Short mmCIF file of C-alpha atoms in Angstrom, two decimals:
data_model
loop_
_atom_site.label_atom_id
_atom_site.label_comp_id
_atom_site.label_asym_id
_atom_site.label_seq_id
_atom_site.Cartn_x
_atom_site.Cartn_y
_atom_site.Cartn_z
CA MET A 1 -2.65 30.32 -28.06
CA ARG A 2 -2.69 32.95 -25.46
CA ASN A 3 -2.24 31.56 -22.05
CA ILE A 4 -5.25 32.57 -20.07
CA LEU A 5 -5.90 29.56 -17.65
CA SER A 6 -3.56 29.30 -15.03
CA GLN A 7 -1.15 26.09 -14.84
CA SER A 8 -2.67 25.44 -11.28
CA LEU A 9 -6.29 25.43 -12.62
CA ILE A 10 -5.07 23.66 -15.91
CA ASN A 11 -3.53 20.67 -13.47
CA GLU A 12 -6.80 20.74 -11.12
CA LEU A 13 -9.34 20.22 -14.43
CA ASP A 14 -6.69 17.39 -15.20
CA GLU A 15 -7.07 15.65 -12.28
CA LEU A 16 -10.60 16.26 -11.83
CA ASP A 17 -11.20 15.00 -15.44
CA GLN A 18 -8.97 11.61 -14.75
CA LEU A 19 -11.44 11.05 -11.54
CA THR A 20 -14.19 11.27 -13.80
CA SER A 21 -13.13 9.07 -16.27
CA SER A 22 -12.04 6.52 -13.67
CA VAL A 23 -15.58 6.61 -12.36
CA LEU A 24 -16.93 6.14 -16.16
CA HIS A 25 -14.16 3.42 -17.33
CA GLY A 26 -14.47 1.39 -13.95
CA ASN A 27 -18.45 1.16 -14.38
CA LEU A 28 -18.75 2.97 -11.09
CA HIS A 29 -21.87 4.48 -12.65
CA TYR A 30 -22.78 6.77 -9.65
CA ASP A 31 -24.83 9.68 -10.41
CA GLU A 32 -24.37 11.33 -7.34
CA VAL A 33 -20.53 11.21 -7.60
CA LEU A 34 -20.44 12.36 -11.40
CA GLU A 35 -22.74 15.50 -10.52
CA GLN A 36 -20.57 16.32 -7.63
CA LEU A 37 -17.20 16.06 -9.69
CA ASN A 38 -19.04 18.41 -12.54
CA MET A 39 -19.83 20.91 -9.55
CA THR A 40 -16.52 20.83 -8.10
CA LYS A 41 -15.31 21.62 -11.74
CA ARG A 42 -17.71 24.65 -12.34
CA GLU A 43 -16.70 25.80 -8.36
CA LYS A 44 -12.99 25.57 -9.42
CA ILE A 45 -13.42 28.04 -12.88
CA LEU A 46 -15.57 30.40 -11.48
CA LYS A 47 -13.28 31.08 -8.73
CA GLN A 48 -10.62 31.90 -11.07
CA HIS A 49 -12.84 34.16 -13.22
CA PRO A 50 -11.23 37.41 -13.20
CA TYR A 51 -14.40 39.57 -13.84
CA ALA A 52 -17.51 40.21 -11.99
CA ILE A 53 -20.55 38.67 -12.45
CA TYR A 54 -23.02 41.36 -11.51
CA SER A 55 -26.96 42.28 -11.67
CA THR A 56 -28.32 45.17 -14.44
CA ASP A 57 -31.49 46.81 -15.84
CA ASN A 58 -32.78 47.03 -12.24
CA GLY A 59 -32.39 43.19 -11.75
CA THR A 60 -33.45 41.69 -15.01
CA ALA A 61 -30.58 40.71 -16.79
CA TRP A 62 -26.91 39.73 -15.44
CA ARG A 63 -23.44 40.30 -17.04
CA THR A 64 -19.59 39.41 -17.03
CA TYR A 65 -16.60 39.67 -19.78
CA LEU A 66 -14.93 36.85 -21.06
CA PRO A 67 -10.94 37.37 -21.06
CA ALA A 68 -9.15 38.21 -24.86
CA THR A 69 -8.19 35.66 -26.78
CA GLU A 70 -6.39 35.17 -30.28
CA GLU A 71 -9.72 34.91 -31.93
CA HIS A 72 -10.81 38.23 -30.21
CA GLY A 73 -8.15 40.58 -29.03
CA TYR A 74 -10.71 42.28 -26.41
CA ARG A 75 -12.87 41.29 -23.51
CA LYS A 76 -16.25 39.99 -24.51
CA PRO A 77 -19.41 41.10 -22.75
CA VAL A 78 -21.82 38.30 -21.75
CA ARG A 79 -25.31 39.04 -20.77
CA ARG A 80 -27.81 36.62 -19.74
CA LYS A 81 -31.27 36.39 -17.72
CA ASN A 82 -30.50 35.09 -14.66
CA LYS A 83 -26.73 34.40 -12.95
CA GLU A 84 -26.83 30.61 -13.53
CA ASP A 85 -26.93 31.00 -17.29
CA VAL A 86 -24.18 33.78 -17.06
CA GLU A 87 -21.96 31.46 -14.87
CA SER A 88 -22.54 28.30 -17.57
CA ALA A 89 -21.39 30.53 -20.38
CA VAL A 90 -18.39 31.17 -18.34
CA VAL A 91 -17.69 27.56 -17.89
CA LYS A 92 -18.52 26.32 -21.25
CA PHE A 93 -15.68 28.99 -22.35
CA TYR A 94 -13.28 28.23 -19.86
CA THR A 95 -13.88 24.21 -20.45
CA GLU A 96 -13.67 24.46 -24.13
CA LEU A 97 -10.52 26.48 -23.74
CA TRP A 98 -8.86 24.29 -21.88
CA LYS A 99 -9.83 21.64 -23.76
CA SER A 100 -8.36 22.90 -26.90
CA GLN A 101 -5.36 23.65 -25.11
CA ARG A 102 -5.09 20.51 -23.82
CA ASP A 103 -5.39 18.89 -27.26
CA GLU A 104 -3.30 21.19 -29.01
CA VAL A 105 -0.03 20.88 -26.77
CA LEU A 106 -0.37 17.04 -26.08
CA THR A 107 2.82 15.95 -26.98
CA PHE A 108 4.04 12.60 -25.78
CA GLU A 109 6.25 14.33 -23.04
CA LYS A 110 3.25 16.02 -21.81
CA GLY A 111 1.04 12.89 -21.95
CA TYR A 112 3.88 11.30 -20.07
CA GLU A 113 3.71 13.88 -17.17
CA THR A 114 0.17 13.74 -16.69
CA TRP A 115 -0.03 10.07 -16.79
CA LEU A 116 3.06 9.92 -14.17
CA ARG A 117 0.85 12.67 -12.05
CA TYR A 118 -1.93 9.69 -12.26
CA LYS A 119 -0.19 6.96 -11.32
CA ASN A 120 1.35 8.30 -8.44
CA ASP A 121 -1.83 10.15 -7.05
CA SER A 122 -4.68 7.74 -8.20
CA THR A 123 -3.37 4.46 -8.08
CA SER A 124 -1.60 1.61 -5.75
CA THR A 125 1.66 2.34 -7.77
CA LYS A 126 4.44 2.39 -5.17
CA ALA A 127 6.87 5.03 -4.87
CA LYS A 128 10.00 2.94 -6.26
CA THR A 129 8.16 1.81 -9.62
CA ILE A 130 7.24 5.95 -9.75
CA GLN A 131 11.34 6.52 -9.59
CA GLU A 132 11.61 3.79 -12.05
CA TYR A 133 9.64 5.30 -14.46
CA ILE A 134 11.24 8.92 -14.30
CA ASN A 135 14.90 6.85 -14.66
CA ASP A 136 13.55 5.00 -17.60
CA TRP A 137 11.74 8.14 -19.08
CA LYS A 138 15.03 10.24 -18.68
CA ARG A 139 17.21 7.06 -20.30
CA PHE A 140 14.84 5.99 -23.29
CA PHE A 141 12.87 8.95 -24.39
CA ALA A 142 13.89 11.86 -23.04
CA ASP A 143 15.87 13.13 -25.76
CA SER A 144 14.27 10.86 -28.44
CA LYS A 145 11.73 12.17 -31.39
CA LEU A 146 9.03 10.71 -30.12
CA SER A 147 8.76 12.70 -27.23
CA LYS A 148 8.24 15.85 -29.05
CA MET A 149 5.20 14.24 -31.23
CA PRO A 150 1.75 15.05 -30.59
CA ILE A 151 0.06 11.71 -29.26
CA ARG A 152 -2.81 12.24 -31.72
CA SER A 153 0.05 11.86 -34.41
CA ILE A 154 2.12 8.82 -33.16
CA THR A 155 1.70 5.76 -35.54
CA PRO A 156 2.90 2.07 -35.22
CA VAL A 157 5.71 3.43 -37.71
CA ASP A 158 6.76 6.06 -35.33
CA ILE A 159 6.85 3.31 -32.44
CA ASP A 160 9.03 0.75 -34.47
CA ASP A 161 11.58 4.09 -35.46
CA PHE A 162 11.62 4.38 -31.60
CA TYR A 163 12.48 0.62 -30.79
CA LEU A 164 15.27 0.80 -34.09
CA ALA A 165 16.80 3.65 -32.49
CA VAL A 166 17.14 2.41 -28.98
CA THR A 167 18.37 -1.12 -30.24
CA LYS A 168 20.54 -0.56 -33.26
CA ASP A 169 23.86 -0.58 -31.16
CA LEU A 170 22.95 -3.35 -28.66
CA GLN A 171 23.33 -1.14 -25.82
CA TYR A 172 20.02 -2.21 -23.99
CA THR A 173 19.01 -5.98 -22.80
CA LYS A 174 15.53 -6.98 -23.96
CA LYS A 175 14.40 -6.54 -20.24
CA ALA A 176 15.71 -2.93 -20.64
CA VAL A 177 13.68 -2.25 -23.25
CA SER A 178 10.74 -3.92 -22.01
CA ASN A 179 10.43 -1.55 -19.04
CA ALA A 180 10.42 0.99 -21.40
CA ARG A 181 7.58 -0.48 -23.61
CA GLY A 182 6.09 -0.77 -20.18
CA ILE A 183 5.70 3.13 -20.05
CA LEU A 184 4.74 3.54 -23.57
CA ASN A 185 2.05 1.42 -23.76
CA GLY A 186 1.02 2.81 -20.17
CA ILE A 187 0.51 6.17 -21.51
CA MET A 188 -1.13 5.26 -24.75
CA ASN A 189 -3.57 3.21 -23.04
CA TYR A 190 -4.21 5.93 -20.53
CA TYR A 191 -5.41 8.49 -23.35
CA VAL A 192 -7.15 5.73 -25.11
CA LYS A 193 -9.42 5.07 -22.00
CA ARG A 194 -9.90 9.28 -21.96
CA GLY A 195 -11.28 9.28 -25.90
CA ILE A 196 -8.01 11.39 -26.86
CA ILE A 197 -6.78 8.37 -29.24
CA PRO A 198 -8.90 5.45 -30.65
CA GLN A 199 -6.25 2.92 -30.34
CA ASN A 200 -2.65 2.46 -29.24
CA PRO A 201 -0.22 2.44 -31.78
CA ALA A 202 2.25 0.16 -29.68
CA ARG A 203 -0.11 -2.76 -28.84
CA ASP A 204 1.02 -4.94 -31.45
CA ILE A 205 4.52 -4.53 -32.30
CA SER A 206 6.32 -7.32 -30.92
CA LEU A 207 10.18 -7.05 -29.46
CA ARG A 208 10.88 -10.31 -31.12
CA ASP A 209 11.69 -8.01 -34.30
CA TYR A 210 14.40 -6.11 -32.60
CA LYS A 211 18.11 -7.03 -31.32
CA PHE A 212 19.50 -6.52 -27.81
CA LYS A 213 22.48 -6.64 -25.79
CA PRO A 214 23.17 -10.17 -24.39
CA ARG A 215 22.42 -11.08 -20.81
CA ASN A 216 25.06 -11.61 -18.51
CA ASN A 217 25.61 -15.26 -17.41
CA GLN A 218 23.27 -15.52 -14.51
CA ASN A 219 24.87 -18.64 -13.14
CA THR A 220 28.08 -16.85 -12.02
CA ASN A 221 26.01 -13.51 -10.92
CA VAL A 222 25.84 -14.88 -7.35
CA TYR A 223 27.87 -15.43 -4.35
CA PRO A 224 29.95 -18.99 -4.12
CA GLU A 225 29.49 -21.22 -1.21
CA GLU A 226 33.26 -20.48 0.03
CA ASP A 227 32.75 -16.87 0.13
CA VAL A 228 29.70 -17.21 1.85
CA GLN A 229 31.71 -19.24 4.38
CA LYS A 230 34.46 -16.26 4.30
CA LEU A 231 32.06 -13.64 4.71
CA LEU A 232 30.24 -15.23 7.55
CA ARG A 233 33.04 -16.02 9.48
CA TYR A 234 34.63 -12.59 9.26
CA LEU A 235 31.36 -11.19 10.31
CA LYS A 236 31.43 -13.42 13.28
CA TYR A 237 34.31 -13.44 14.62
CA SER A 238 36.76 -10.16 13.40
CA VAL A 239 33.37 -7.31 13.23
CA GLU A 240 32.01 -5.66 15.99
CA ASP A 241 28.20 -6.55 16.09
CA ASP A 242 25.99 -4.01 15.57
CA ALA A 243 22.73 -3.80 13.28
CA TYR A 244 24.07 -4.00 9.72
CA THR A 245 26.00 -6.60 10.84
CA LEU A 246 23.68 -9.07 12.65
CA ALA A 247 20.84 -7.87 9.57
CA ILE A 248 23.55 -9.14 6.82
CA GLN A 249 24.28 -12.29 8.60
CA LEU A 250 20.75 -13.26 9.27
CA SER A 251 20.31 -12.88 5.70
CA PHE A 252 22.01 -15.97 5.04
CA TYR A 253 19.67 -18.00 6.93
CA LEU A 254 16.40 -16.65 5.73
CA TYR A 255 14.37 -16.26 2.50
CA ILE A 256 14.31 -12.80 2.97
CA ARG A 257 13.92 -9.45 1.15
CA ILE A 258 16.07 -6.55 2.30
CA GLY A 259 12.78 -4.27 2.60
CA GLU A 260 11.16 -7.29 5.09
CA THR A 261 14.68 -7.50 6.91
CA LYS A 262 14.09 -3.89 8.08
CA ALA A 263 10.78 -4.05 8.86
CA LEU A 264 11.32 -7.22 11.17
CA LYS A 265 9.83 -6.76 14.73
CA TRP A 266 10.49 -8.94 17.98
CA SER A 267 6.58 -9.75 18.09
CA ASP A 268 7.13 -11.82 14.32
CA VAL A 269 9.62 -14.19 16.46
CA ASP A 270 8.24 -17.39 17.79
CA TRP A 271 11.26 -18.30 20.41
CA LYS A 272 9.22 -21.51 21.30
CA GLU A 273 8.21 -22.82 17.91
CA GLN A 274 11.99 -21.50 16.43
CA THR A 275 10.00 -19.66 13.94
CA ILE A 276 10.00 -15.85 12.42
CA SER A 277 6.94 -14.58 10.66
CA LEU A 278 7.11 -11.88 7.61
CA ASN A 279 4.24 -9.68 7.81
CA ARG A 280 5.41 -6.51 6.44
CA GLN A 281 7.93 -4.43 4.39
CA ILE A 282 10.04 -1.17 4.68
CA THR A 283 11.11 0.64 1.30
CA ALA A 284 12.72 4.21 0.25
CA HIS A 285 9.83 6.42 -0.27
CA ARG A 286 10.48 9.65 -2.41
CA PRO A 287 7.65 12.04 -2.86
CA LEU A 288 6.75 13.22 -6.60
CA ASN A 289 6.97 17.17 -6.48
CA SER A 290 5.07 19.41 -8.74
CA ASP A 291 7.81 19.50 -11.03
CA LEU A 292 7.95 15.82 -11.55
CA SER A 293 11.34 15.62 -9.40
CA LEU A 294 11.90 13.57 -6.55
CA GLY A 295 11.69 14.79 -2.87
CA SER A 296 13.92 13.16 0.26
CA HIS A 297 14.32 9.86 0.81
CA THR A 298 12.07 8.61 3.62
CA GLU A 299 11.72 5.02 4.97
CA VAL A 300 7.94 3.92 5.16
CA GLU A 301 6.62 0.80 6.61
CA TYR A 302 3.86 -0.87 4.52
CA GLU A 303 1.64 -3.86 5.63
CA GLN A 304 2.02 -4.98 2.15
CA MET A 305 4.22 -7.37 0.80
CA LYS A 306 5.80 -7.43 -2.61
CA GLY A 307 3.52 -8.14 -5.72
CA ASN A 308 0.69 -7.10 -3.31
CA CYS A 309 -0.07 -11.08 -3.08
CA SER A 310 -0.81 -13.44 -0.34
CA SER A 311 1.75 -15.34 -0.65
CA GLY A 312 4.47 -12.58 0.45
CA TYR A 313 2.99 -13.33 4.02
CA ARG A 314 4.64 -16.11 5.31
CA THR A 315 6.27 -17.93 8.33
CA GLU A 316 10.06 -19.14 8.33
CA PRO A 317 11.97 -21.92 10.51
CA LEU A 318 14.62 -20.25 12.39
CA LEU A 319 17.98 -22.36 12.17
CA PRO A 320 20.33 -22.56 15.49
CA GLU A 321 22.63 -19.90 13.77
CA ALA A 322 19.54 -17.63 13.18
CA ILE A 323 18.43 -17.84 16.75
CA ARG A 324 21.83 -17.03 18.08
CA ILE A 325 21.60 -14.15 15.66
CA LEU A 326 18.31 -12.62 16.73
CA LYS A 327 19.59 -13.33 20.83
CA LYS A 328 22.75 -10.82 20.04
CA ALA A 329 20.69 -8.38 18.42
CA GLN A 330 18.18 -8.48 21.29
CA GLU A 331 20.98 -7.67 23.55
CA ILE A 332 21.74 -4.55 21.64
CA ASN A 333 18.17 -3.52 20.86
CA PRO A 334 15.82 -5.18 23.17
CA ASP A 335 12.96 -2.26 23.02
CA GLY A 336 13.05 -1.18 19.68
CA THR A 337 10.11 -1.26 17.26
CA TYR A 338 12.08 -2.81 14.89
CA ILE A 339 14.81 -5.84 15.54
CA PHE A 340 17.28 -3.88 13.70
CA GLU A 341 18.24 -0.24 13.99
CA GLY A 342 20.58 2.31 13.52
CA LYS A 343 22.64 4.18 16.63
CA ASN A 344 19.62 6.80 16.06
CA GLY A 345 16.77 4.90 16.64
CA ARG A 346 15.84 4.22 13.16
CA CYS A 347 15.28 1.40 10.88
CA LEU A 348 18.06 0.34 8.48
CA THR A 349 18.04 1.57 4.72
CA THR A 350 18.86 -0.22 1.70
CA ASP A 351 21.80 1.70 0.63
CA THR A 352 23.93 1.08 3.95
CA PHE A 353 23.04 -2.33 4.12
CA ASN A 354 24.73 -2.58 0.76
CA ARG A 355 27.46 0.01 1.26
CA ARG A 356 28.22 -2.13 4.44
CA LEU A 357 28.03 -5.81 2.77
CA ARG A 358 30.32 -4.18 0.05
CA LYS A 359 32.86 -2.76 2.62
CA TYR A 360 32.86 -6.46 4.58
CA CYS A 361 33.46 -8.10 0.91
CA ASP A 362 36.41 -5.73 -0.22
CA GLU A 363 38.17 -6.24 3.36
CA ILE A 364 38.36 -10.19 2.64
CA GLY A 365 39.09 -10.07 -1.01
CA ILE A 366 35.46 -11.45 -2.20
CA GLN A 367 33.23 -10.28 -5.00
CA TYR A 368 30.50 -7.88 -4.18
CA TYR A 369 26.84 -8.72 -4.67
CA SER A 370 23.99 -6.66 -3.32
CA SER A 371 21.75 -7.81 -0.90
CA HIS A 372 19.16 -9.37 -3.50
CA LYS A 373 21.75 -11.70 -4.83
CA ILE A 374 21.54 -13.38 -1.24
CA ARG A 375 17.99 -14.37 -1.70
CA ALA A 376 19.55 -16.01 -4.99
CA TYR A 377 22.44 -17.90 -3.21
CA ASN A 378 20.00 -19.01 -0.50
CA ALA A 379 17.20 -20.53 -3.41
CA SER A 380 19.92 -22.03 -5.48
CA ILE A 381 22.04 -23.68 -2.55
CA SER A 382 18.48 -25.23 -1.34
CA TYR A 383 17.03 -26.65 -4.55
CA ASP A 384 17.62 -30.34 -4.95
CA GLY A 385 15.40 -30.45 -8.11
CA THR A 386 12.41 -31.60 -6.87
CA ASN A 387 11.47 -28.84 -3.76
CA LEU A 388 10.77 -26.07 -6.28
CA ALA A 389 7.35 -25.46 -4.66
CA GLU A 390 8.55 -25.54 -1.04
CA ILE A 391 11.53 -22.81 -2.06
CA GLN A 392 8.64 -20.90 -3.73
CA ARG A 393 6.64 -20.93 -0.42
CA LEU A 394 9.55 -19.56 1.48
CA MET A 395 10.60 -16.90 -1.16
CA GLY A 396 7.16 -15.58 -0.96
CA HIS A 397 6.38 -15.89 -4.81
CA SER A 398 3.13 -16.19 -6.68
CA SER A 399 4.72 -17.97 -9.33
CA SER A 400 6.96 -20.93 -9.29
CA ALA A 401 8.81 -19.65 -12.72
CA THR A 402 9.57 -16.69 -11.01
CA THR A 403 11.04 -18.64 -7.98
CA PHE A 404 13.35 -20.84 -10.68
CA GLY A 405 14.73 -17.58 -12.16
CA TYR A 406 16.58 -17.19 -8.77
CA ILE A 407 18.17 -20.61 -9.23
CA ARG A 408 21.81 -20.39 -10.01
CA ASN A 409 25.03 -22.67 -10.66
CA VAL A 410 26.70 -22.46 -7.11
CA HIS A 411 28.20 -26.12 -7.38
CA HIS A 412 31.57 -25.67 -7.63
CA ASP A 413 34.19 -28.66 -8.38
CA LYS A 414 35.57 -29.44 -4.96
CA ILE A 415 32.20 -28.51 -2.93
CA LYS A 416 29.23 -30.92 -2.62
CA ILE A 417 26.23 -29.42 -1.71
CA SER A 418 23.60 -31.36 0.07
CA PRO A 419 20.36 -31.50 -1.76
CA ARG A 420 18.13 -30.74 1.32
CA LEU A 421 15.47 -27.76 1.67
CA GLY A 422 17.16 -24.75 3.87
CA LEU A 423 20.50 -23.56 5.32
CA GLN A 424 21.46 -26.73 6.94
CA LEU A 425 24.05 -25.59 9.58
CA SER A 426 26.57 -27.84 10.35
CA LEU A 427 30.05 -27.03 12.36
CA ILE A 428 33.34 -28.25 12.33
CA HIS A 429 34.38 -28.10 15.60
CA ILE A 430 38.16 -26.73 15.68
CA SER A 431 39.56 -23.90 17.89
CA GLU A 432 38.05 -20.84 18.86
CA PRO A 433 38.24 -18.41 17.13
CA THR A 434 39.13 -19.79 13.77
CA ARG A 435 36.04 -22.16 14.13
CA LEU A 436 34.49 -22.90 10.31
CA ARG A 437 30.92 -22.18 10.03
CA CYS A 438 29.51 -24.04 7.12
CA ILE A 439 26.19 -24.19 5.39
CA SER A 440 25.58 -26.83 3.60
#
């Protein structure tokens, strides 16, 4: 089909169509809103119409032309009694052309692009999740047979073939394929709501029918206690204090996410009560460009906790060693917007935090795990079999099942871990600087 509609107009009409559907399917029957949306569509179409709409026959008629199409290879004259009727004919022509082009070329890949823009522009989906969608699309769908198929023609058999193809060599874990399924269902449900397809062909297909790559043993995927002691001792006595070294140390004394660490402010600290409040997070944001590529990283503060649940907002006790770390940070950065800031006055970045953590682990010869595994260590060493609910609160989880998923086996043959909640600090008093700090 000849490309009469500009891509920008197609995108604008798609966006307005999405907004219209959101109003209707959200049971928000606001007649004025819908009327305004339809008027906006009309205005955008008429603005890009290449031919003049003009009066003729002494003002008794109005005329214009419609552009040539494959059906008729010449421009088509339109004549009506008044201007509004001519405009309506023009709008009808372009609307029908837009719908036919949209439906004709609506492959699963094109559907993904529209769905991704919708998730990015019209929902509360975080930038990190958008990036994960893009990565998983490239990983699972970009080169698949499914991506080139028209959405209308995809059947449960095609979905089954897709799952068989990605699981046949046991290359992916069930969690990874579940992420792909989330994209698949998201796209299909999007077009069910818009009346493009009658039902989601992937809806009733269970992943239990397929085989997956075995998961690594999660019990060993965490810092051993002796390595934690070695790392904390090294950072305290052998490395110059700065924002990153202190932030790494503090992470072992709180049940805190890296995004929450980056967003800590001095107003969050209650020195008298010896507590710290977690009220916000900073995450890396990469804006979605018009070509669906991701823009440059920027660090963005959100007054919203991970999971968008009230359980994420919490207050945690400060152990003596945590207070020492914060006092040292205050000496370095007493007037900063955030407790931990780099030399340029900017907040910390997750990549640099983990790069520094890896560097220090390598320097003392211990296995590196990311900042996320520090939370698993803290939860594990605090768990005594009876205090899951309290750990759940301190971790900021809305579900105890989520918290239990963090519990690892950090009990080693020659190490006795006290079944007490929190990172209890005890010091073995020996001469400086070889004093050993233990978390029991």
